[in-house]
Short mmCIF file of C-alpha atoms and ligand atoms in Angstrom, two decimals:
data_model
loop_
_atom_site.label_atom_id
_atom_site.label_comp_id
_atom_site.label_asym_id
_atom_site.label_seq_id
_atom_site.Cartn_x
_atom_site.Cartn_y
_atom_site.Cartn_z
CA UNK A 3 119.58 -105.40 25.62
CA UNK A 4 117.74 -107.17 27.96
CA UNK A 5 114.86 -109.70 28.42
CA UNK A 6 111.57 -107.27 28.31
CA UNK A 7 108.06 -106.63 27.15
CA UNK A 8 105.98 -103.63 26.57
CA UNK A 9 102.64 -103.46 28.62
CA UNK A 10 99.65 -101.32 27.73
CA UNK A 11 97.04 -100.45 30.56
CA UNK A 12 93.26 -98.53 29.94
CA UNK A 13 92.37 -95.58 32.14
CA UNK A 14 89.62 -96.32 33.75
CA UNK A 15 86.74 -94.55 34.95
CA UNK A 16 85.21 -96.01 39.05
CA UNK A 17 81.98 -95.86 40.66
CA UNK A 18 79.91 -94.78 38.00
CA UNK A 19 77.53 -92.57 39.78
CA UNK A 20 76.52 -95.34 42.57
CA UNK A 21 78.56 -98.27 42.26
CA UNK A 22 81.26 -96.96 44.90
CA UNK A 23 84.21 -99.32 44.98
CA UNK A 24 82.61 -101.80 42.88
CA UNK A 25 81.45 -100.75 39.86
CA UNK A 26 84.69 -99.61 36.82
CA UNK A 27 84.87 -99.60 33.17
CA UNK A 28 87.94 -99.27 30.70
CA UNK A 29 88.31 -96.27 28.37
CA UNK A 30 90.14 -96.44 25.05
CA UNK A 31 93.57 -94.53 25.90
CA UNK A 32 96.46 -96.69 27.77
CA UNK A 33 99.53 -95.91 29.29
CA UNK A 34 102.28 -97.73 27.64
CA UNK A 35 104.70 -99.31 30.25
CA UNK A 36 108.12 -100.80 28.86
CA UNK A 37 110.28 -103.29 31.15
CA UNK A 38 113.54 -104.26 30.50
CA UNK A 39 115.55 -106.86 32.74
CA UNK A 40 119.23 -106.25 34.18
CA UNK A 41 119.19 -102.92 35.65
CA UNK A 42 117.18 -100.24 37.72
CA UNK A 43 115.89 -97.12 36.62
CA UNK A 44 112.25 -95.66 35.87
CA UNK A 45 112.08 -92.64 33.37
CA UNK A 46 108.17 -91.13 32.50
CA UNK A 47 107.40 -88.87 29.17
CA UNK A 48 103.57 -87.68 28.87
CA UNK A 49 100.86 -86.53 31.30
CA UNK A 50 102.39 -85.65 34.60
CA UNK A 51 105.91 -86.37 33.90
CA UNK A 52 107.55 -84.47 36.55
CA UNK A 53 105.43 -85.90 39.08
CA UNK A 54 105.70 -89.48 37.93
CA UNK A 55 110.09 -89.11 37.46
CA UNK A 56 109.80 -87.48 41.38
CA UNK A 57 107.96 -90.64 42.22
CA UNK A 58 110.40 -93.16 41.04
CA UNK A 59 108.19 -95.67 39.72
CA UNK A 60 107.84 -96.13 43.09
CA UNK A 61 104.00 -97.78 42.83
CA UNK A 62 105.12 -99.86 39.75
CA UNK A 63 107.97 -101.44 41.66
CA UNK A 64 105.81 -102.21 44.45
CA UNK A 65 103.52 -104.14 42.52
CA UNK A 66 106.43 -105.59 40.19
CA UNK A 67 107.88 -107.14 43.51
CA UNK A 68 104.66 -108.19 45.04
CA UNK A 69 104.13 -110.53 42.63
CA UNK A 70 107.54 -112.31 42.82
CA UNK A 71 106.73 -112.16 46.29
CA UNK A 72 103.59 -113.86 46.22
CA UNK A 73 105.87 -116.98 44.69
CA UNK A 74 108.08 -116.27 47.28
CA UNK A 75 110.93 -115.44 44.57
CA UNK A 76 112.87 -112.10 44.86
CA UNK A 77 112.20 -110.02 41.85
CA UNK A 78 114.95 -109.50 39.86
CA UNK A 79 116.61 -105.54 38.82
CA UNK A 80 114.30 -103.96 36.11
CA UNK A 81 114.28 -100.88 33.98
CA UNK A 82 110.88 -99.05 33.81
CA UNK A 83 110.09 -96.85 31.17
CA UNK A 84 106.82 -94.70 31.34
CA UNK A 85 104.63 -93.21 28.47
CA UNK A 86 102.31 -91.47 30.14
CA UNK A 87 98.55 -90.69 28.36
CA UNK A 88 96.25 -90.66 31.16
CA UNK A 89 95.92 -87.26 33.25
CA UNK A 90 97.46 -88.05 36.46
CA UNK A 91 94.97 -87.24 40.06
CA UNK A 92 92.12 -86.61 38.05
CA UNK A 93 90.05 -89.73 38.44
CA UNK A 94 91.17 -91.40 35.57
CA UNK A 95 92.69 -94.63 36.99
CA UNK A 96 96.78 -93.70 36.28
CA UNK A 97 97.50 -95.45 39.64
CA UNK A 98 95.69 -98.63 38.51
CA UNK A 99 97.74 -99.00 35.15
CA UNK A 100 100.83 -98.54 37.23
CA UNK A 101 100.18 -101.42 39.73
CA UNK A 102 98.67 -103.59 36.92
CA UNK A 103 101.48 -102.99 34.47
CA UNK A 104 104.04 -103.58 37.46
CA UNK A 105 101.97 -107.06 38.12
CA UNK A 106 101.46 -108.75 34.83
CA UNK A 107 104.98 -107.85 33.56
CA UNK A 108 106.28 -109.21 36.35
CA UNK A 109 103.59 -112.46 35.90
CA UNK A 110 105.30 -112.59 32.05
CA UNK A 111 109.22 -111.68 32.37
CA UNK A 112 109.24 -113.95 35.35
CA UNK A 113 107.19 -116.49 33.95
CA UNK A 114 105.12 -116.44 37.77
CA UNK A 115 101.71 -117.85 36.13
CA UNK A 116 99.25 -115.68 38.11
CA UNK A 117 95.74 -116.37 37.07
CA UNK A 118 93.80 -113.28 36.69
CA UNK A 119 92.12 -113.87 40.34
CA UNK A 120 95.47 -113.48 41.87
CA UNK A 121 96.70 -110.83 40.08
CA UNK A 122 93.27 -108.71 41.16
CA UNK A 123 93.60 -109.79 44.99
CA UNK A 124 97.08 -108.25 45.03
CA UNK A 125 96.53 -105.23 43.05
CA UNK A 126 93.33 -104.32 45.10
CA UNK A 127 95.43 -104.87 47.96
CA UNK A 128 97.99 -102.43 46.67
CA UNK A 129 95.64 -99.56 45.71
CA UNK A 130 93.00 -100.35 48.47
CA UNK A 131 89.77 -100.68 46.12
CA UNK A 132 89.36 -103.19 43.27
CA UNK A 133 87.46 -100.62 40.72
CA UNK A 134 90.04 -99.36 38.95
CA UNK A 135 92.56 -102.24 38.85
CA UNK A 136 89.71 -104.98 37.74
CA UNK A 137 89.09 -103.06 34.73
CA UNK A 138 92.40 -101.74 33.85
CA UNK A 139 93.64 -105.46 34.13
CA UNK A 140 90.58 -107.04 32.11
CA UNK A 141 88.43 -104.42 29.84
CA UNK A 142 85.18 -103.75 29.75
CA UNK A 143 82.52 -102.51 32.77
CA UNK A 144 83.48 -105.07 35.70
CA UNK A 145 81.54 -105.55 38.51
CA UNK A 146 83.77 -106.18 41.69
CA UNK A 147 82.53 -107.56 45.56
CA UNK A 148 85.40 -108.31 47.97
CA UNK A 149 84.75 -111.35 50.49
CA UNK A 150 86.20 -113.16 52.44
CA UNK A 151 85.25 -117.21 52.19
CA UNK A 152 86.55 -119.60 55.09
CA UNK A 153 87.44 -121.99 52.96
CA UNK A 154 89.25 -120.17 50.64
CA UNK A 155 90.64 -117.11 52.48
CA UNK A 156 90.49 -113.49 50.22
CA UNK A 157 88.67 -113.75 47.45
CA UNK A 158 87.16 -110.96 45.06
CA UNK A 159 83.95 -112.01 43.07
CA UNK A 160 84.21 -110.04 39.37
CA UNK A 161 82.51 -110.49 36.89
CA UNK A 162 83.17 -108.50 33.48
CA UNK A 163 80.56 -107.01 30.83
CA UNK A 164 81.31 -106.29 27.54
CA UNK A 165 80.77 -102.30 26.47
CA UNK A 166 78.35 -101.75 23.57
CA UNK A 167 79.29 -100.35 20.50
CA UNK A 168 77.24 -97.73 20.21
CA UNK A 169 78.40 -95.90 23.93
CA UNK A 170 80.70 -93.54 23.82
CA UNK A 171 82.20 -91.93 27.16
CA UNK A 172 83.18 -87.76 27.37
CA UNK A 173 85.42 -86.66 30.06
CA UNK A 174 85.68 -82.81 31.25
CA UNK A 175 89.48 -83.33 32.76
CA UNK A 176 89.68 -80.03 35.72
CA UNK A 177 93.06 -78.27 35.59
CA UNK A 178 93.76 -79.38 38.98
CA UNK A 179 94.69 -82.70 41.16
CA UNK A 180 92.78 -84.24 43.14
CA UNK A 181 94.44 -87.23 45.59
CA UNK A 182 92.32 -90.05 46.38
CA UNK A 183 93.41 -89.77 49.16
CA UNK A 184 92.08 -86.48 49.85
CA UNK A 185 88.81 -87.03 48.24
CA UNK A 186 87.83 -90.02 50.55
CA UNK A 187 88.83 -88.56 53.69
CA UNK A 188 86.04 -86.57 53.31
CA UNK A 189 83.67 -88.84 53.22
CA UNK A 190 81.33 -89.88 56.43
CA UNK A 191 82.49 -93.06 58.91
CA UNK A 192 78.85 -94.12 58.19
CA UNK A 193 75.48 -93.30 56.35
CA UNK A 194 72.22 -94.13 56.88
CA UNK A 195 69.78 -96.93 56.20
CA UNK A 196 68.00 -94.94 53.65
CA UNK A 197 70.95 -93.47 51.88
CA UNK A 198 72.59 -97.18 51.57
CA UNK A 199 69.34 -98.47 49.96
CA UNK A 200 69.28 -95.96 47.95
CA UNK A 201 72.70 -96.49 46.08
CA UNK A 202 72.20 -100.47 46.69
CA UNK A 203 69.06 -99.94 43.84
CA UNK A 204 71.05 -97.68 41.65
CA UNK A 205 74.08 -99.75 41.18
CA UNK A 206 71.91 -102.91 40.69
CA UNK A 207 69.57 -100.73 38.03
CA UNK A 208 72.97 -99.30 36.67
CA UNK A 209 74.39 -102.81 35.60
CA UNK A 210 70.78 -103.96 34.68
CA UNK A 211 70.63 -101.18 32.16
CA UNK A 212 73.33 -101.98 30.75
CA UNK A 213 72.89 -106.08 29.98
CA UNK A 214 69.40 -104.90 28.65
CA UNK A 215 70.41 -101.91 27.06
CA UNK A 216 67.59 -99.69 28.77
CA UNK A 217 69.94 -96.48 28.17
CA UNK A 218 66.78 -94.79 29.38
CA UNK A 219 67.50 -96.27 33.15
CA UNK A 220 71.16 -94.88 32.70
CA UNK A 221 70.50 -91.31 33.80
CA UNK A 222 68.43 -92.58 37.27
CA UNK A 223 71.12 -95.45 38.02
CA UNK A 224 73.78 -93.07 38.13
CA UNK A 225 72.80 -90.62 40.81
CA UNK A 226 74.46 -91.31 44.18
CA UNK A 227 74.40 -90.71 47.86
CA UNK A 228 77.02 -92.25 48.94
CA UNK A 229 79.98 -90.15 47.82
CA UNK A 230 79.30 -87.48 45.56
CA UNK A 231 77.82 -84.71 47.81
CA UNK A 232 80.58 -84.78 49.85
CA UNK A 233 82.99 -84.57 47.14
CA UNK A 234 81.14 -81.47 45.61
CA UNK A 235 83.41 -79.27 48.12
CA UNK A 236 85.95 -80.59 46.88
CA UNK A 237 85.31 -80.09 43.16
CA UNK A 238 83.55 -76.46 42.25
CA UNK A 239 80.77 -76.85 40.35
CA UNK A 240 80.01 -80.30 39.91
CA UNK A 241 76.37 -80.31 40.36
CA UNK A 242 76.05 -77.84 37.74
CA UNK A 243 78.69 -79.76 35.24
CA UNK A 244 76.38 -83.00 36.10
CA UNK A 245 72.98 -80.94 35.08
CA UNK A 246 74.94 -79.26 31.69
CA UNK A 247 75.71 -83.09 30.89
CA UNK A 248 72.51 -84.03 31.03
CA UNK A 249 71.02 -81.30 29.98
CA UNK A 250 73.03 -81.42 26.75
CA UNK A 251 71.56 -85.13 26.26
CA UNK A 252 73.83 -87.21 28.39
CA UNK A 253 72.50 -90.56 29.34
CA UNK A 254 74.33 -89.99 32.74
CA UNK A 255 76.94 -88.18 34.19
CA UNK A 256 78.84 -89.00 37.59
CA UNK A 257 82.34 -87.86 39.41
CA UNK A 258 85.08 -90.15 37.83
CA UNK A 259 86.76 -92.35 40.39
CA UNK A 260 87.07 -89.70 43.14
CA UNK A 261 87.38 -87.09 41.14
CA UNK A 262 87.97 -84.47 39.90
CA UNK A 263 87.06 -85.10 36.38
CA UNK A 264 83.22 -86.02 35.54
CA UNK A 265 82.27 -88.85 33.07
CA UNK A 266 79.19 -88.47 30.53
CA UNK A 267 78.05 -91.63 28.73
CA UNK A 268 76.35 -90.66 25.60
CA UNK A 269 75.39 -92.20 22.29
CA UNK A 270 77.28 -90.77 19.40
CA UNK A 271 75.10 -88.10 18.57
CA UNK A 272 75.38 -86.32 21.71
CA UNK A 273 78.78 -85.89 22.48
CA UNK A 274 79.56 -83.00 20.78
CA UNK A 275 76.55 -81.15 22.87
CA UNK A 276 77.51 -82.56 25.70
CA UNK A 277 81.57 -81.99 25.81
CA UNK A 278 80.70 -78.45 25.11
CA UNK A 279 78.21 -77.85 28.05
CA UNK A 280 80.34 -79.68 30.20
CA UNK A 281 83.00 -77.39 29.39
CA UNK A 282 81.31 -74.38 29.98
CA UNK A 283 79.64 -75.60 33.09
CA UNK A 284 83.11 -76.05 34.49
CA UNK A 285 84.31 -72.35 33.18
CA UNK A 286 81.60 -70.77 34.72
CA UNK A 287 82.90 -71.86 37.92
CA UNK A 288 86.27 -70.31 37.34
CA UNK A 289 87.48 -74.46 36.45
CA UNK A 290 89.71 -74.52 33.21
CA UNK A 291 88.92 -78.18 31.87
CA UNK A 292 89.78 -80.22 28.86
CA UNK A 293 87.65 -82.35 27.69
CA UNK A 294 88.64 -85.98 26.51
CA UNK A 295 86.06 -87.70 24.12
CA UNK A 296 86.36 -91.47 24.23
CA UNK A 297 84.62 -94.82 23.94
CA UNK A 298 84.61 -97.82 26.58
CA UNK A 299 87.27 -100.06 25.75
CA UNK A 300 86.84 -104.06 25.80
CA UNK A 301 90.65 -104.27 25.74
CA UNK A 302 92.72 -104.97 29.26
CA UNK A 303 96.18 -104.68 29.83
CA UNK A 304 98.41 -106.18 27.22
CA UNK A 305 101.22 -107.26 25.84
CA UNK A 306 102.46 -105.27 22.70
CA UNK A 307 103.74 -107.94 20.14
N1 HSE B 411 86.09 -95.93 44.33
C1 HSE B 411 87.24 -95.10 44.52
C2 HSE B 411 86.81 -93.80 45.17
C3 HSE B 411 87.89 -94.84 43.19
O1 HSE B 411 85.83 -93.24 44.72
O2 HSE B 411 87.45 -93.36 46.13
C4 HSE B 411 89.16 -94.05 43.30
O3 HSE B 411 89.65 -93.79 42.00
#
């Protein structure tokens, strides 16, 4: 056998209502990556298997041989293998784990010494939107603004909050796929003055709910102009799942990532009410869903002992 380690990544859930591109937190299920040094090969069990073997890997390699890259090394033959709990194309950040895991077991096996700034400028460069990847790599709700500083080149400002305890997190997971791709090339080449201030409050409101624990704010913060309506064509019934989740006592309710799966955050009490609606919401549009109840997660990627 080998040199390897096994890597664990959160899904993650982007945007949050109207934090678009910057705003992600970390759920409590992980995909469980294992890499083992001397040859090539990439097998997947789990969620989306058949897609993920047809792939290759091919997204975790990339990432595994960026980061050599970035120290100008050439990354050395590895041996993926894939346990697969996150829904794939639903919103639920499986991409991100797969660049992060490729990343920071690279950063270990190869003994690279990324700090956690570099790892997040390459891996936002890979997927093309730091929400998902700051997150999966760190835990907990993280706040993300790209820039670019003369001095300093590409830089990403983050900063990461810690989940309460009490939050918990229910997600109505549509029987069908949904490419990021797809789901942003429907969205406009610009908006207007109005609609940006709008979001710009809600995102601010959204993370100042949270350090003060207003849950009250929650619902407001997470409405959104920026994104949403146009991805409603793409995703039957989501006003109506939205209104069921809040209906049923959600704090708020938003599309997760781009979609297609909606995310509730609740307080324990409410979850069962509102997994329920959501469901039904969704079946009364003809959308068979499962519904995944979880809790933010504080915990990053990491390496099993
Ligand atoms: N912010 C991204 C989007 C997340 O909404 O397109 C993709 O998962």
């Amino acid at each position: 056998m080998g040199k390897g380690v096994r890597v664990l990544v959160p899904a993650t859930t982007a945007n949050l209502g109207a934090g678009f591109d910057c705003l992600g937190m970390a759920l409590s299920f992980y995909n469980v990556f294992d890499f083992e040094l001397g040859s090539e090969g990439f097998t997947a069990a789990g969620e989306g298997e058949e897609s993920l073997r047809a792939s290759g890997g091919r997204l975790i390699y990339r990432a595994w041989q960026a980061a050599y890259r970035y120290r100008n090394r050439s990354a050395p033959p590895v041996e993926i293998r894939l346990q697969s709990n996150i829904p794939i194309s639903r919103g639920l950040g499986s991409s991100a784990t797969a660049i992060i895991a490729g990343l920071f077991a690279a950063n270990h096996l190869g003994e690279l010494g990324l700090d956690d700034h570099e790892l997040l400028l390459l891996a936002a460069e890979i997927e093309g939107h730091p929400d998902n990847v700051a997150p999966a790599l760190l835990g907990g709700l993280v706040v993300t603004a790209d820039g670019n500083d003369e001095s300093q080149g590409q830089t990403l400002h983050y900063v990461v909050l810690d989940p309460p305890d009490e939050l918990q997190a229910v997600l109505a997971v549509p029987a069908f796929e949904l490419s990021t791709a797809e789901a942003r090339s429907v969205l406009p080449k610009s908006v207007s003055h109005q609609d940006a201030v709008f979001n710009v409050g809600r995102a601010a409101l959204f993370v100042a709910a949270w350090t003060s624990e207003r849950w009250d704010l929650l619902g407001k913060a997470m409405d959104d102009r920026l994104h949403q309506p146009m991805r409603g064509a793409l995703v039957p019934g989501l006003t109506e799942v939205l209104e069921a989740a809040r209906g049923a006592g959600a704090l708020g309710a938003a599309l997760s990532g781009a979609g297609p799966s909606v995310v509730a955050l609740t307080l324990g009490q409410q979850a069962a009410a509102v997994s329920e609606a959501m469901g039904q919401a969704f079946q009364d549009h003809g959308i068979e869903c499962r519904i995944i109840r979880t809790t933010p997660a504080k915990q990053g990627a990491y390496l099993a002992d």
